[in-house]
Amino acid sequence: MQHGRVICDVTNGIASGVLRALFLIAIAGCTGAGGAAPASAVSQARSSSPESSAGPRCNAQAGLASLDASKASLAQTYAKRFKMGVAINGRVYGDGDPAAAALVAAQFNRVTAENELKWQSLERQPGVLDFNQADAFLAYAEQHGMEVHGHTFVWHHQVPAWVFQNDSGGPATRQQLLARLEQHMSALAEHFGSRVRYWDVVNEAFNDDGSLRDTPWRTIIGDDYLDQAFLLAGKHFPDAKLVYNDYAMEKPAKRDAAVRLVQGFKERGVRIDAIGTQAHFQLTTPTLEAIEASLAAFAGAGVEVLVSELDVDVLPAAYKNQGADLSVNAELSAQLNPYPDCLPNDVAEQAAQRWADIFEVFSQHSEHVHSVTLWGVSDGYSWLNNWPVRGRTNYAQLFDRQLRAKRSWQRVIEVAGQAP
Ligand code: G3I
């Protein structure tokens, strides 16, 4: 049963205005970041959902592909250019969502664990490793012969507070924090061996202006914490590719900071193999030129490029600097959630064109692009239903909430026929 997907379909039948807002708040978290409801609650909500008094605002079928998704696979279509990946979480594999798991196996040849390999998921208490979810993820990936991407060691989110504290609850010392990082990596290396092919060693270290972000890692270890993290990762994961991963890398200042990071590593003999550019895009921003310039800059720095977290947000911007800063959030309002029932045809067309344009650019740089990974299997699984506003209905992916291929998917497939 795919609770997250089903319950979000329920929201599509609810009248607009206050009732919808209250309902959405009540079930906030259902799409993207989790939340489940019993099937009885779902069917009850369905049968009691009134028709919108404003009448149908759009046709739910309008944005769908005319091509049957079983006739084409993203992975096969792009096989000569780059791998096609997707981020999945524990609601997909195992007993989670067999239809989504089958879709992933058919369409993709690479997977990233959306949350299950983060520190908080693996080692919530000091020295107590819980590999259950991670093992289920790896078993699923290996069953389908998919390349595995590990995400992530050093980040300012989803690392438990104890990692940064001494025994009395005060700040840890540099030596303590480095030792904890090494112990954590060592435990993961022992457990996973070389089954995880790529690791995001450090995630989101830069501000958008290219300066180093203030995080506990930086405050406690010092500005060389990225060097230290990559050196430790190189020691414990000699067979894995080591990645620096960040968002808004199309902004010149941030892009250049990442290039300088790579250059500095090379001068100091610190191994780095790839840059992950997250690619949380909107309908018109960043520009194709900016996307292209960042791919070219990273390729020029002599590392592989991974498009690591692609989605296209079609909703109104809730704040000026769109990116993926999880500390930003805004109140749910009808203005910020304009398509609760379905996506109007013109917006679906705009999104499809945007996806096609983006894949044209990726294809032009396929020599250096190792992979393109979508951040979520479907519209229903996307984190963008809950960020930066909880409980919105976004349409950020290539498959809809019923896992049907969208026009955007078809255009991405078609681009591969046109591009060089
Ligand atoms: O695991 C807890 C669970 O124990 C608890 O009961 C539940 C209650 O809310 O929360 C669960 O944690 C949630 C976690 O996802 C796992 O489902 C967090 O609340 C939720 O905030 C978290 O969101 C994730 C977010 O990173 C924050 O870590 C999103 O699913 C995930 O898509 C998102 O991914 C990030 C990348 O790691 C880095 N780049 C940006 C990208 C999007 O934000």
Short mmCIF file of N, CA, C and O and ligand atoms in Angstrom, two decimals, residues 32-34 114-115 118 124 151 155 157-158 203-204 245 278 280 309 324 326 375 383, ligand 1:
data_model
loop_
_atom_site.label_atom_id
_atom_site.label_comp_id
_atom_site.label_asym_id
_atom_site.label_seq_id
_atom_site.Cartn_x
_atom_site.Cartn_y
_atom_site.Cartn_z
N GLY A 32 6.39 13.02 -0.07
CA GLY A 32 7.81 13.37 0.00
C GLY A 32 8.46 12.90 1.28
O GLY A 32 9.14 11.90 1.30
N ALA A 33 8.22 13.58 2.41
CA ALA A 33 8.98 13.29 3.61
C ALA A 33 8.27 12.34 4.55
O ALA A 33 8.66 12.22 5.68
N GLY A 34 7.26 11.68 4.15
CA GLY A 34 6.74 10.61 4.98
C GLY A 34 5.35 10.86 5.52
O GLY A 34 4.67 11.81 5.18
N GLU A 114 17.77 8.18 -0.09
CA GLU A 114 17.35 9.56 0.21
C GLU A 114 17.71 9.95 1.64
O GLU A 114 18.12 11.07 1.90
N ASN A 115 17.56 9.04 2.57
CA ASN A 115 17.86 9.35 3.98
C ASN A 115 18.61 8.24 4.71
O ASN A 115 19.20 8.47 5.76
N LYS A 118 22.33 8.42 5.88
CA LYS A 118 22.75 9.60 6.66
C LYS A 118 23.09 9.16 8.08
O LYS A 118 22.62 8.12 8.56
N ARG A 124 22.33 6.64 15.52
CA ARG A 124 21.62 7.64 16.31
C ARG A 124 22.26 7.80 17.69
O ARG A 124 22.32 8.89 18.25
N HIS A 151 24.95 8.69 0.55
CA HIS A 151 24.68 10.09 0.88
C HIS A 151 24.30 10.16 2.35
O HIS A 151 23.26 9.59 2.71
N TRP A 155 27.53 16.66 7.05
CA TRP A 155 26.46 17.61 6.69
C TRP A 155 26.03 18.30 7.96
O TRP A 155 26.27 17.82 9.07
N HIS A 157 22.85 18.83 8.59
CA HIS A 157 21.54 18.28 8.96
C HIS A 157 21.69 16.77 9.16
O HIS A 157 22.55 16.14 8.56
N GLN A 158 20.76 16.23 9.92
CA GLN A 158 20.66 14.78 10.10
C GLN A 158 21.95 14.13 10.59
O GLN A 158 22.27 13.00 10.24
N ASN A 203 28.63 17.49 2.26
CA ASN A 203 27.41 18.00 1.61
C ASN A 203 27.17 19.44 2.04
O ASN A 203 27.17 19.75 3.23
N GLU A 204 27.03 20.33 1.04
CA GLU A 204 26.54 21.70 1.28
C GLU A 204 27.42 22.51 2.23
O GLU A 204 26.94 23.08 3.21
N ASN A 245 29.24 17.50 -2.73
CA ASN A 245 27.86 17.67 -3.23
C ASN A 245 27.25 18.96 -2.69
O ASN A 245 27.37 19.26 -1.50
N GLN A 278 23.45 19.45 -7.28
CA GLN A 278 22.16 18.88 -6.90
C GLN A 278 21.06 19.10 -7.94
O GLN A 278 20.25 18.24 -8.19
N HIS A 280 18.33 21.31 -7.96
CA HIS A 280 16.95 21.58 -7.53
C HIS A 280 16.50 22.83 -8.31
O HIS A 280 16.72 23.95 -7.87
N GLU A 309 20.61 15.52 -7.67
CA GLU A 309 19.30 15.58 -6.98
C GLU A 309 18.28 16.35 -7.82
O GLU A 309 17.62 17.28 -7.34
N ALA A 324 18.06 24.77 -1.63
CA ALA A 324 17.61 23.63 -0.84
C ALA A 324 17.96 23.87 0.62
O ALA A 324 18.29 22.94 1.34
N LEU A 326 17.26 23.96 4.06
CA LEU A 326 16.18 23.37 4.84
C LEU A 326 15.75 24.24 6.02
O LEU A 326 14.72 24.00 6.63
N TRP A 375 15.51 13.36 -7.74
CA TRP A 375 15.35 13.30 -6.26
C TRP A 375 13.91 12.92 -5.92
O TRP A 375 13.10 13.74 -5.51
N TRP A 383 10.28 15.54 -2.10
CA TRP A 383 10.41 16.36 -0.89
C TRP A 383 9.79 17.74 -1.11
O TRP A 383 9.45 18.43 -0.14
O1 G3I B 1 13.35 9.57 10.54
C1 G3I B 1 12.45 10.46 11.19
C2 G3I B 1 11.42 9.68 11.92
O2 G3I B 1 12.02 8.94 12.93
C3 G3I B 1 10.38 10.67 12.48
O3 G3I B 1 9.35 9.96 13.09
C4 G3I B 1 9.80 11.54 11.36
C5 G3I B 1 8.82 12.57 11.89
O4 G3I B 1 8.81 13.73 11.09
O5 G3I B 1 10.85 12.22 10.75
C6 G3I B 1 11.79 11.34 10.16
O6 G3I B 1 12.79 12.09 9.60
C7 G3I B 1 12.48 12.76 8.41
C8 G3I B 1 13.45 12.27 7.33
O7 G3I B 1 13.30 13.03 6.17
C9 G3I B 1 13.22 10.80 7.02
O8 G3I B 1 11.93 10.61 6.53
C10 G3I B 1 12.66 14.25 8.64
O9 G3I B 1 11.64 14.73 9.48
C11 G3I B 1 12.61 15.00 7.33
O10 G3I B 1 12.96 16.37 7.54
C12 G3I B 1 13.62 14.39 6.37
O11 G3I B 1 13.60 15.12 5.18
C13 G3I B 1 14.67 14.86 4.29
C14 G3I B 1 15.57 16.09 4.18
O12 G3I B 1 16.61 15.81 3.25
C15 G3I B 1 16.20 16.47 5.52
O13 G3I B 1 17.19 15.63 5.88
C16 G3I B 1 14.08 14.57 2.92
O14 G3I B 1 13.33 13.36 2.98
C17 G3I B 1 15.20 14.44 1.89
O15 G3I B 1 14.63 14.39 0.60
C18 G3I B 1 16.11 15.65 1.96
O16 G3I B 1 17.16 15.45 1.05
C19 G3I B 1 18.08 16.53 0.93
C20 G3I B 1 19.44 15.92 0.68
O17 G3I B 1 19.75 15.04 1.74
C21 G3I B 1 20.51 17.01 0.54
N1 G3I B 1 20.16 17.99 -0.47
C22 G3I B 1 18.82 18.57 -0.34
C23 G3I B 1 17.77 17.45 -0.26
C24 G3I B 1 16.38 18.03 -0.18
O18 G3I B 1 16.22 18.70 1.04
#
